[in-house]
Amino acid sequence: MDISELFDGYGPVVGFDEMMAPGVEGAGSSTVRENYAQVHQSFEKMGADEIRLRADSLASSYLEQGVTFGVAGEERPFPLDIVPRLIEAEDWKHVEQGVRQRVLALERFLADAYGPGELFADGVVPRATVMTSPHYHRVVAGLEPPNGVRVHVAGVDLIRDGNGDFRVLEDNVRVPSGVSYVMTNRRALSAALPEVFADHRIRPVSQYSQALLAALRKAAPAGVSDPTVVVLTPGVYNSAYFEHTLLARTMGVELVEGRDLVCRSGRVMMRTTNGLEPVHVIYRRIDDEFLDPVQFRADSALGVPGIINAARAGHVTIANAVGNGVADDKLLYTYVPDLIRYYLSEEPILRNVDTWRMGEPEQREEVLDRLDELVLKPVDGSGGKGIVIGPAASKDELEELRGKILLDPRAWIAQPVISLSTVPTLVEDGIRPRHVDLRPFAVHDGDDVWVLPGGLTRVALPEGELIVNSSRGGGSKDTWVLASPAQVEDEPEGVPTGSPIAGISQSAGPALDGESSGVQVQEQEQQQARDLSSVSKEGDEPC
């Protein structure tokens, strides 16, 4: 297949490229993979000028509709690349099974870690690994959720290695963000490329909100047949406020802030024009540390005083559960394959990236001898913050890193430099390969784990960049999971309530640099909240 001007310079590709496969004619040759053939042909037919025109229209649409992110105080449209990412049905089946397995194992781990602790007695994970995590909260030890679900929503970050195999990069089971981009990207790209979209049989993503709502309703306290569900947001200053409003609207539930809720007699009540009304399930988008000033940070202006006591009394369900962050710890990540074997008696379907634990002397010694070859990550980091890529670091940076590791070995892990897969992406020079990751979203209702077909693809737009986060110039892609001939989707594509953007209060898009906005950001937000109103009104009292 000839490569015209638009794709001129795309190959030969290095590593695993999801569109181009190595050719049979020798070094330097490549051919278009079957699943990308129609996209490739359609883009060639439209030509570079038409593609760029549509891409500019796409960016303008996102800016006008508020799908933005902040850089140095400036709101910019979050880059949505016009070239979709395609995943074959069989590849997705493998991902789906692996994500489901991982969520179930982490559920069992959290129940055990906050309960009987059998995994410690059996030597699966050292007790100190869990107890020294800053996200392990003793205040919720022994607190069992009504239907046994702690991970109502999970976002599992994956990459494809040089062989094209999916590997797990990290788990996000606290407050995973980014699903709003999955929905808005689909609406936007299907409008920008209607003819290309029509040429493919793509599994829809529009069921997410209803799947989440159903799971939240099933998590209601015992005896509540018609539960009231709310989305708890830190407020309009939060970088993920766009996502909070979208989910509340498409689920048809109230979006509330901490000052809208009050605890009375062990129950959480919502202020309405008709007085106080009970709340049974709270899908919270606030970090643990700011959720309840009675149990955590006393200066929090974002949370609800007494909400933990109400949950312990069995009158309200908090989703995701408080304390889940211990399962996100990158040190605990190294034990997840063992947790799968221990709790499920299965071999991991999705492999971890090879990882060294700096807390183990032999592994630490090996890594310190190879700092310039490896990637070092803080176990409590997110969004690419604190990551040191050895081959790209200076001698001074590596010496500083060595000192940090020796000072606090538990705080670091090391991994090899992974050659992330590349996908076709529109840049200044045309369509070129760029590195990507993938965050599938899973919803657990207590009976089954449903995985949203596609998830969020993040792309590193600068050439050669391996970190895909928006703070490093990354963007996103619409991820098309191709349906197999045997699959029949009853629901058409699109959000049932209309455009997911129309009618929503606009603010910056969700922060994709981590599972939540982080402590520093929420410290700023709570100060802004104080400027707007006080935490509670006269007569309010903790549960």
Coordinates of C-alpha atoms in Angstrom, one line a residue:
M1 CA 0.0 0.0 0.0
D2 CA 1.5 3.3 -1.0
I3 CA 2.1 5.9 1.7
S4 CA 1.2 9.4 0.4
E5 CA 2.1 12.8 1.7
L6 CA -0.1 12.6 4.8
F7 CA 1.8 9.4 6.0
D8 CA 5.1 10.3 4.4
G9 CA 7.8 9.7 6.9
Y10 CA 5.7 7.5 9.2
G11 CA 8.0 4.5 8.9
P12 CA 10.0 2.5 9.4
V13 CA 8.6 2.2 12.9
V14 CA 10.6 1.4 16.0
G15 CA 9.1 -1.1 18.5
F16 CA 5.5 -2.1 18.3
D17 CA 3.3 0.2 16.2
E18 CA -0.4 -0.5 16.3
M19 CA -1.0 0.7 12.7
M20 CA 2.1 -0.4 10.8
A21 CA 3.5 -3.9 10.9
P22 CA 7.0 -4.9 9.8
G23 CA 7.0 -5.8 6.1
V24 CA 8.2 -9.0 4.5
E25 CA 10.5 -7.2 2.0
G26 CA 13.3 -6.7 4.5
A27 CA 14.5 -4.0 6.9
G28 CA 12.8 -0.6 6.6
S29 CA 9.6 -1.9 4.9
S30 CA 6.2 -1.9 6.6
T31 CA 2.6 -2.6 5.9
V32 CA -0.7 -1.4 7.3
R33 CA -2.3 -3.8 9.7
E34 CA -5.7 -5.1 8.8
N35 CA -7.7 -3.3 11.5
Y36 CA -6.3 0.1 10.5
A37 CA -6.7 -0.4 6.7
Q38 CA -10.0 1.4 6.4
V39 CA -8.9 4.3 8.6
H40 CA -5.7 4.6 6.6
Q41 CA -7.5 4.5 3.3
S42 CA -10.1 7.1 4.4
F43 CA -7.5 9.5 5.7
E44 CA -5.5 9.2 2.5
K45 CA -8.7 9.9 0.5
M46 CA -9.5 13.0 2.5
G47 CA -6.0 14.4 2.2
A48 CA -3.9 16.5 4.6
D49 CA -5.8 19.8 4.1
E50 CA -9.2 18.3 4.9
I51 CA -7.8 16.4 7.9
R52 CA -6.3 19.5 9.4
L53 CA -9.4 21.5 8.8
R54 CA -11.5 19.0 10.7
A55 CA -8.8 18.8 13.4
D56 CA -9.0 22.6 13.9
S57 CA -12.7 22.4 14.1
L58 CA -12.5 19.7 16.7
A59 CA -10.1 21.8 18.9
S60 CA -12.4 24.9 18.5
S61 CA -15.4 22.8 19.5
Y62 CA -13.7 21.6 22.7
L63 CA -12.6 25.1 23.6
E64 CA -16.1 26.6 23.1
Q65 CA -17.7 23.8 25.1
G66 CA -15.3 24.0 28.0
V67 CA -13.4 20.8 27.6
T68 CA -10.1 22.4 28.7
F69 CA -7.2 22.1 31.1
G70 CA -5.2 24.8 32.8
V71 CA -1.5 25.6 32.0
A72 CA 0.0 28.5 34.0
G73 CA -3.4 29.9 34.6
E74 CA -4.5 29.7 30.9
E75 CA -7.4 27.5 29.8
R76 CA -6.5 25.5 26.7
P77 CA -8.6 22.9 24.8
F78 CA -7.5 19.5 25.9
P79 CA -5.8 18.0 22.8
L80 CA -8.0 15.3 21.2
D81 CA -6.2 13.8 18.3
I82 CA -8.4 13.2 15.2
V83 CA -6.9 9.8 14.5
P84 CA -8.8 7.1 16.5
R85 CA -7.0 4.3 18.2
L86 CA -8.4 0.9 17.1
I87 CA -8.3 -2.3 19.3
E88 CA -9.3 -5.7 17.9
A89 CA -12.1 -7.6 19.5
E90 CA -9.8 -10.5 20.7
D91 CA -7.2 -8.0 22.1
W92 CA -10.0 -6.3 24.0
K93 CA -11.3 -9.6 25.3
H94 CA -7.9 -10.2 26.9
V95 CA -7.8 -6.7 28.4
E96 CA -11.4 -7.1 29.7
Q97 CA -10.7 -10.4 31.4
G98 CA -7.4 -9.1 32.9
V99 CA -8.9 -5.9 34.3
R100 CA -11.8 -7.9 35.8
Q101 CA -9.4 -10.3 37.5
R102 CA -7.3 -7.5 38.9
V103 CA -10.3 -5.6 40.4
L104 CA -11.6 -8.8 42.1
A105 CA -8.2 -9.5 43.6
L106 CA -7.9 -5.9 44.9
E107 CA -11.3 -6.1 46.4
R108 CA -10.3 -9.2 48.3
F109 CA -7.1 -7.6 49.4
L110 CA -8.8 -4.5 50.7
A111 CA -11.3 -6.6 52.6
D112 CA -8.5 -8.7 54.1
A113 CA -6.2 -5.7 54.9
Y114 CA -8.9 -3.8 56.7
G115 CA -10.3 -7.0 58.2
P116 CA -8.8 -10.3 59.4
G117 CA -5.4 -9.8 57.8
E118 CA -4.9 -13.4 56.7
L119 CA -2.5 -12.3 53.9
F120 CA -0.1 -11.1 56.6
A121 CA -0.3 -14.3 58.5
D122 CA 0.3 -16.3 55.3
G123 CA 3.2 -14.2 54.3
V124 CA 1.8 -13.0 51.0
V125 CA 2.5 -9.3 51.7
P126 CA 4.6 -8.0 54.6
R127 CA 2.4 -6.2 57.1
A128 CA 4.8 -3.2 57.1
T129 CA 4.2 -2.7 53.4
V130 CA 0.5 -2.0 54.1
M131 CA 0.8 -0.3 57.5
T132 CA 3.4 2.2 56.4
S133 CA 1.4 3.3 53.3
P134 CA 0.2 6.9 53.8
H135 CA -3.2 5.8 52.4
Y136 CA -3.8 3.1 55.0
H137 CA -6.4 4.5 57.3
R138 CA -7.0 2.7 60.6
V139 CA -10.1 4.7 61.2
V140 CA -12.0 2.5 58.7
A141 CA -10.6 -0.8 59.8
G142 CA -13.4 -3.3 60.3
L143 CA -15.9 -1.1 58.4
E144 CA -17.6 -3.4 55.9
P145 CA -19.5 -1.9 53.0
P146 CA -23.2 -3.0 52.6
N147 CA -22.6 -5.2 49.6
G148 CA -18.9 -5.9 50.1
V149 CA -17.8 -3.5 47.4
R150 CA -15.0 -1.1 48.1
V151 CA -13.9 -0.6 44.5
H152 CA -17.0 0.7 42.8
V153 CA -14.9 2.3 40.0
A154 CA -11.4 1.3 38.9
G155 CA -9.1 2.7 36.3
V156 CA -6.2 0.4 35.4
D157 CA -3.4 2.0 33.5
L158 CA -2.0 -0.3 30.7
I159 CA 0.7 0.0 28.1
R160 CA 1.7 -2.3 25.2
D161 CA 5.3 -3.3 25.2
G162 CA 7.7 -3.9 22.3
N163 CA 6.0 -7.2 21.5
G164 CA 2.5 -5.7 21.6
D165 CA 1.6 -7.3 24.9
F166 CA -0.6 -5.4 27.3
R167 CA 1.1 -4.8 30.7
V168 CA -0.3 -3.1 33.8
L169 CA 1.5 0.1 34.7
E170 CA -0.5 1.0 37.8
D171 CA -3.9 0.7 39.5
N172 CA -6.3 3.6 40.4
V173 CA -9.0 2.6 42.8
R174 CA -9.3 5.7 44.9
V175 CA -11.0 8.3 42.7
P176 CA -10.0 7.5 39.1
S177 CA -10.7 10.3 36.7
G178 CA -10.9 10.7 33.0
V179 CA -14.0 8.8 32.0
S180 CA -15.7 12.0 30.9
Y181 CA -13.1 12.3 28.1
V182 CA -14.1 8.8 27.0
M183 CA -17.7 10.0 26.5
T184 CA -17.0 13.4 25.1
N185 CA -14.2 12.1 22.8
R186 CA -16.6 9.6 21.3
R187 CA -19.3 12.2 20.6
A188 CA -16.8 14.7 19.2
L189 CA -14.9 12.2 16.9
S190 CA -18.0 10.6 15.5
A191 CA -19.2 14.0 14.5
A192 CA -15.8 15.0 13.0
L193 CA -15.4 11.7 11.1
P194 CA -18.9 10.5 10.4
E195 CA -17.9 8.5 7.3
V196 CA -15.0 6.8 9.0
F197 CA -17.1 6.0 12.0
A198 CA -19.8 4.5 9.8
D199 CA -17.2 2.2 8.1
H200 CA -16.5 0.4 11.4
R201 CA -18.5 -1.7 13.9
I202 CA -17.5 0.0 17.1
R203 CA -18.6 -0.9 20.6
P204 CA -20.4 2.0 22.3
V205 CA -19.3 3.8 25.5
S206 CA -22.6 5.5 26.3
Q207 CA -23.7 2.9 28.9
Y208 CA -21.1 4.0 31.4
S209 CA -23.3 6.4 33.4
Q210 CA -26.2 4.0 33.8
A211 CA -23.8 1.1 34.7
L212 CA -22.3 3.3 37.4
L213 CA -25.7 4.4 38.7
A214 CA -26.9 0.8 38.9
A215 CA -23.7 -0.2 40.8
L216 CA -24.1 2.8 43.3
R217 CA -27.8 1.9 43.9
K218 CA -26.9 -1.7 44.6
A219 CA -24.4 -0.4 47.2
A220 CA -27.1 1.3 49.2
P221 CA -27.5 0.4 53.0
A222 CA -29.6 -2.6 53.8
G223 CA -33.4 -1.9 53.8
V224 CA -33.2 1.1 51.4
S225 CA -35.3 0.2 48.4
D226 CA -35.1 3.5 46.6
P227 CA -31.8 5.1 47.5
T228 CA -30.8 8.7 47.0
V229 CA -27.4 8.9 45.2
V230 CA -25.4 12.1 45.0
V231 CA -22.0 13.1 43.5
L232 CA -19.8 14.9 46.0
T233 CA -17.5 17.4 44.4
P234 CA -14.8 19.7 45.9
G235 CA -16.4 22.5 43.9
V236 CA -16.1 24.6 40.8
Y237 CA -12.3 25.2 41.3
N238 CA -11.5 21.5 40.9
S239 CA -9.8 20.6 37.7
A240 CA -12.2 17.6 37.3
Y241 CA -15.4 19.6 37.9
F242 CA -16.4 19.1 34.3
E243 CA -16.4 15.4 34.9
H244 CA -18.3 15.7 38.1
T245 CA -21.1 17.7 36.5
L246 CA -21.2 15.4 33.5
L247 CA -21.6 12.2 35.6
A248 CA -24.2 13.8 37.8
R249 CA -26.2 15.0 34.9
T250 CA -26.1 11.7 32.9
M251 CA -26.9 9.7 35.9
G252 CA -29.7 12.0 36.8
V253 CA -28.6 12.6 40.4
E254 CA -27.7 15.7 42.5
L255 CA -24.2 17.3 42.3
V256 CA -23.4 18.5 45.9
E257 CA -20.6 20.1 47.8
G258 CA -19.6 19.4 51.4
R259 CA -21.6 22.4 52.6
D260 CA -24.8 20.9 51.0
L261 CA -24.6 17.9 53.3
V262 CA -25.0 17.7 57.1
C263 CA -24.9 14.8 59.5
R264 CA -27.8 14.3 62.0
S265 CA -28.2 11.4 64.4
G266 CA -25.8 9.2 62.5
R267 CA -27.3 9.9 59.1
V268 CA -26.2 12.1 56.2
M269 CA -28.8 14.7 55.1
M270 CA -28.9 16.9 52.0
R271 CA -30.2 20.5 52.2
T272 CA -32.9 21.1 49.7
T273 CA -35.6 23.8 49.2
N274 CA -38.0 21.3 51.0
G275 CA -35.7 20.9 54.0
L276 CA -33.3 18.1 54.9
E277 CA -33.6 14.9 52.9
P278 CA -31.6 11.7 53.6
V279 CA -28.7 10.6 51.3
H280 CA -27.9 6.9 51.1
V281 CA -25.0 6.7 48.6
I282 CA -22.2 9.3 48.0
Y283 CA -20.0 9.0 45.0
R284 CA -17.3 11.2 46.3
R285 CA -14.7 12.9 44.2
I286 CA -12.8 14.2 47.2
D287 CA -9.5 12.8 48.6
D288 CA -9.7 10.8 51.9
E289 CA -7.8 13.5 53.8
F290 CA -10.4 16.2 53.1
L291 CA -13.5 14.0 53.3
D292 CA -14.3 14.2 57.1
P293 CA -12.7 16.9 59.3
V294 CA -13.7 14.9 62.3
Q295 CA -11.5 12.0 61.4
F296 CA -8.9 13.5 59.0
R297 CA -7.8 17.1 58.4
A298 CA -9.6 19.3 60.9
D299 CA -9.1 22.3 58.6
S300 CA -10.9 20.8 55.6
A301 CA -13.6 23.0 54.2
L302 CA -14.5 20.5 51.4
G303 CA -15.9 17.5 53.3
V304 CA -18.7 16.5 55.6
P305 CA -18.1 16.4 59.4
G306 CA -19.1 13.0 60.7
I307 CA -19.5 11.2 57.4
I308 CA -17.2 8.3 58.5
N309 CA -19.3 7.7 61.6
A310 CA -22.5 7.6 59.4
A311 CA -20.8 5.0 57.2
R312 CA -19.7 3.0 60.2
A313 CA -23.3 3.1 61.5
G314 CA -24.5 1.6 58.2
H315 CA -26.6 4.5 57.1
V316 CA -24.6 5.7 54.1
T317 CA -22.3 4.2 51.6
I318 CA -19.2 6.1 50.4
A319 CA -18.0 5.1 46.9
N320 CA -15.1 4.5 46.4
A321 CA -14.4 3.4 49.9
V322 CA -12.2 5.4 52.2
G323 CA -8.7 3.8 52.5
N324 CA -8.6 2.3 49.0
G325 CA -5.4 4.2 48.3
V326 CA -3.3 1.5 49.9
A327 CA -4.1 -0.6 46.9
D328 CA -2.8 2.2 44.6
D329 CA 0.6 2.3 46.4
K330 CA 3.2 1.4 43.7
L331 CA 4.9 -0.8 46.2
L332 CA 1.8 -2.8 46.7
Y333 CA 1.5 -3.0 42.9
T334 CA 4.5 -5.3 42.9
Y335 CA 2.6 -7.8 45.0
V336 CA -0.7 -7.9 42.9
P337 CA 0.3 -10.9 40.8
D338 CA 0.8 -12.8 44.1
L339 CA -2.6 -11.5 45.4
I340 CA -4.3 -12.8 42.3
R341 CA -2.8 -16.3 42.9
Y342 CA -3.6 -16.1 46.6
Y343 CA -7.2 -14.9 46.5
L344 CA -8.4 -16.2 43.1
S345 CA -6.1 -19.3 42.6
E346 CA -5.4 -18.0 39.0
E347 CA -2.4 -16.9 37.1
P348 CA -2.4 -13.2 36.2
I349 CA -3.9 -12.5 32.8
L350 CA -2.2 -9.1 32.5
R351 CA 1.4 -9.0 33.6
N352 CA 3.0 -6.2 35.6
V353 CA 5.9 -4.3 34.3
D354 CA 9.1 -5.9 35.8
T355 CA 9.8 -4.0 39.0
W356 CA 12.5 -3.7 41.7
R357 CA 11.6 -2.9 45.3
M358 CA 14.1 -0.5 46.8
G359 CA 13.2 -1.7 50.3
E360 CA 14.9 -5.1 49.6
P361 CA 18.7 -4.8 49.9
E362 CA 19.7 -7.1 47.0
Q363 CA 17.3 -5.4 44.6
R364 CA 18.4 -1.9 45.8
E365 CA 22.1 -2.7 45.3
E366 CA 21.4 -3.8 41.7
V367 CA 19.4 -0.7 40.9
L368 CA 21.9 1.7 42.4
D369 CA 24.5 0.2 40.1
R370 CA 22.2 0.8 37.1
L371 CA 20.5 4.1 37.8
D372 CA 21.4 5.4 34.4
E373 CA 19.6 2.5 32.7
L374 CA 16.3 2.4 34.7
V375 CA 13.2 4.4 35.5
L376 CA 12.7 5.3 39.2
K377 CA 9.3 6.1 40.5
P378 CA 8.1 7.4 43.9
V379 CA 5.6 4.9 45.2
D380 CA 3.2 7.6 46.2
G381 CA 3.6 9.7 43.1
S382 CA 1.0 10.4 40.4
G383 CA 0.9 12.2 37.0
G384 CA 4.5 11.6 36.2
K385 CA 5.6 13.7 39.2
G386 CA 9.0 12.7 40.7
I387 CA 9.7 10.1 38.0
V388 CA 13.4 10.0 36.9
I389 CA 14.2 8.4 33.6
G390 CA 17.8 7.2 34.0
P391 CA 19.0 7.5 30.4
A392 CA 17.8 11.0 30.2
A393 CA 19.0 12.2 33.6
S394 CA 22.2 14.1 34.3
K395 CA 24.9 12.9 36.7
D396 CA 23.8 15.4 39.3
E397 CA 20.2 14.3 39.1
L398 CA 21.2 10.7 39.5
E399 CA 23.4 11.5 42.5
E400 CA 20.5 13.4 44.1
L401 CA 18.2 10.4 43.3
R402 CA 20.7 8.0 44.9
G403 CA 20.6 10.0 48.1
K404 CA 16.8 10.0 48.2
I405 CA 16.7 6.2 47.7
L406 CA 19.2 5.6 50.5
L407 CA 17.4 7.9 52.8
D408 CA 14.0 6.3 52.3
P409 CA 14.1 3.0 50.3
R410 CA 10.5 2.2 50.8
A411 CA 9.5 5.3 48.9
W412 CA 10.9 4.1 45.6
I413 CA 10.5 1.4 42.9
A414 CA 12.5 0.9 39.7
Q415 CA 11.5 -0.4 36.3
P416 CA 13.2 -0.9 33.0
V417 CA 12.6 1.7 30.3
I418 CA 9.7 0.3 28.4
S419 CA 9.2 0.9 24.7
L420 CA 5.5 1.9 24.7
S421 CA 3.6 1.1 21.6
T422 CA 2.9 3.9 19.1
V423 CA -0.2 4.9 17.2
P424 CA -0.8 7.2 14.3
T425 CA -1.2 10.8 15.5
L426 CA -1.6 14.1 13.7
V427 CA 1.3 16.5 14.4
E428 CA 2.8 19.4 12.5
D429 CA 4.7 17.2 10.1
G430 CA 1.7 15.0 9.2
I431 CA 0.6 11.8 10.8
R432 CA 3.4 10.3 12.8
P433 CA 3.8 7.5 15.5
R434 CA 3.4 8.7 19.1
H435 CA 3.6 6.7 22.3
V436 CA 0.3 5.9 24.2
D437 CA -1.1 4.3 27.3
L438 CA -4.6 3.1 28.0
R439 CA -6.9 3.5 31.1
P440 CA -9.8 1.1 30.9
F441 CA -12.6 1.9 33.4
A442 CA -14.3 -0.9 35.4
V443 CA -17.5 -0.7 37.4
H444 CA -18.1 -3.3 40.2
D445 CA -21.7 -3.8 41.4
G446 CA -21.0 -6.7 43.8
D447 CA -22.1 -9.4 41.3
D448 CA -20.0 -8.6 38.3
V449 CA -17.2 -6.3 37.1
W450 CA -18.2 -4.5 33.9
V451 CA -15.4 -3.0 31.8
L452 CA -16.2 0.0 29.6
P453 CA -15.3 -1.0 26.0
G454 CA -12.3 1.3 25.1
G455 CA -11.3 3.5 28.0
L456 CA -9.1 6.5 27.8
T457 CA -6.1 6.6 25.5
R458 CA -3.5 9.2 26.5
V459 CA -0.9 10.2 23.9
A460 CA 2.5 11.8 24.3
L461 CA 2.5 14.4 21.6
P462 CA 6.2 15.5 21.6
E463 CA 8.3 13.2 19.5
G464 CA 10.1 10.5 21.6
E465 CA 8.2 11.5 24.8
L466 CA 7.3 8.5 27.0
I467 CA 5.2 10.3 29.7
V468 CA 1.7 10.8 28.4
N469 CA 0.3 13.2 31.1
S470 CA -1.3 16.5 30.2
S471 CA 1.2 18.4 32.3
R472 CA 3.9 17.1 29.9
G473 CA 2.1 18.1 26.8
G474 CA 0.0 15.0 26.3
G475 CA -3.4 14.6 24.7
S476 CA -6.0 12.0 24.3
K477 CA -7.6 9.8 21.6
D478 CA -10.9 8.2 21.1
T479 CA -10.4 4.4 21.6
W480 CA -12.5 2.3 19.2
V481 CA -13.0 -1.3 20.3
L482 CA -14.0 -3.2 17.2
A483 CA -17.0 -5.6 17.7
S484 CA -16.6 -9.2 16.7
P485 CA -19.0 -10.6 14.2
A486 CA -20.8 -12.5 17.0
Q487 CA -21.3 -9.4 19.2
V488 CA -24.6 -7.6 19.0
E489 CA -24.9 -4.2 20.8
D490 CA -28.4 -3.3 21.6
E491 CA -27.7 0.3 22.5
P492 CA -26.8 2.8 19.8
E493 CA -23.8 5.1 20.3
G494 CA -24.4 8.3 22.1
V495 CA -25.5 9.5 25.5
P496 CA -29.2 8.9 26.0
T497 CA -29.8 12.3 27.6
G498 CA -28.3 14.2 24.6
S499 CA -24.9 15.8 24.2
P500 CA -22.9 15.1 27.3
I501 CA -21.7 18.7 27.1
A502 CA -24.9 20.6 26.6
G503 CA -26.4 22.1 29.7
I504 CA -23.4 21.3 31.9
S505 CA -21.7 24.0 34.0
Q506 CA -18.3 24.4 32.3
S507 CA -14.9 24.3 33.9
A508 CA -11.6 22.7 33.3
G509 CA -11.6 19.0 32.2
P510 CA -10.6 16.3 34.6
A511 CA -7.0 16.0 35.8
L512 CA -5.5 13.0 34.0
D513 CA -2.2 13.2 35.8
G514 CA -3.4 10.9 38.6
E515 CA -6.5 9.4 40.1
S516 CA -7.5 12.6 41.9
S517 CA -6.6 16.2 42.0
G518 CA -4.1 15.6 44.8
V519 CA -3.5 17.1 48.3
Q520 CA -1.9 20.4 47.2
V521 CA -4.7 21.1 44.7
Q522 CA -7.4 20.4 47.2
E523 CA -5.7 22.6 49.8
Q524 CA -6.1 25.5 47.4
E525 CA -9.7 24.5 46.7
Q526 CA -10.6 24.4 50.4
Q527 CA -9.2 27.9 50.9
Q528 CA -11.4 29.0 48.0
A529 CA -14.3 27.3 49.6
R530 CA -13.8 29.2 52.8
D531 CA -13.9 32.4 50.9
L532 CA -17.3 31.4 49.5
S533 CA -19.0 30.1 52.6
S534 CA -18.4 28.5 56.0
V535 CA -18.1 24.7 56.4
S536 CA -21.4 24.3 58.4
K537 CA -24.4 26.3 59.5
E538 CA -25.6 26.8 63.0
G539 CA -27.2 23.7 64.4
D540 CA -25.1 21.3 62.3
E541 CA -23.3 18.6 64.3
P542 CA -21.1 15.6 63.5
C543 CA -22.8 12.2 63.5

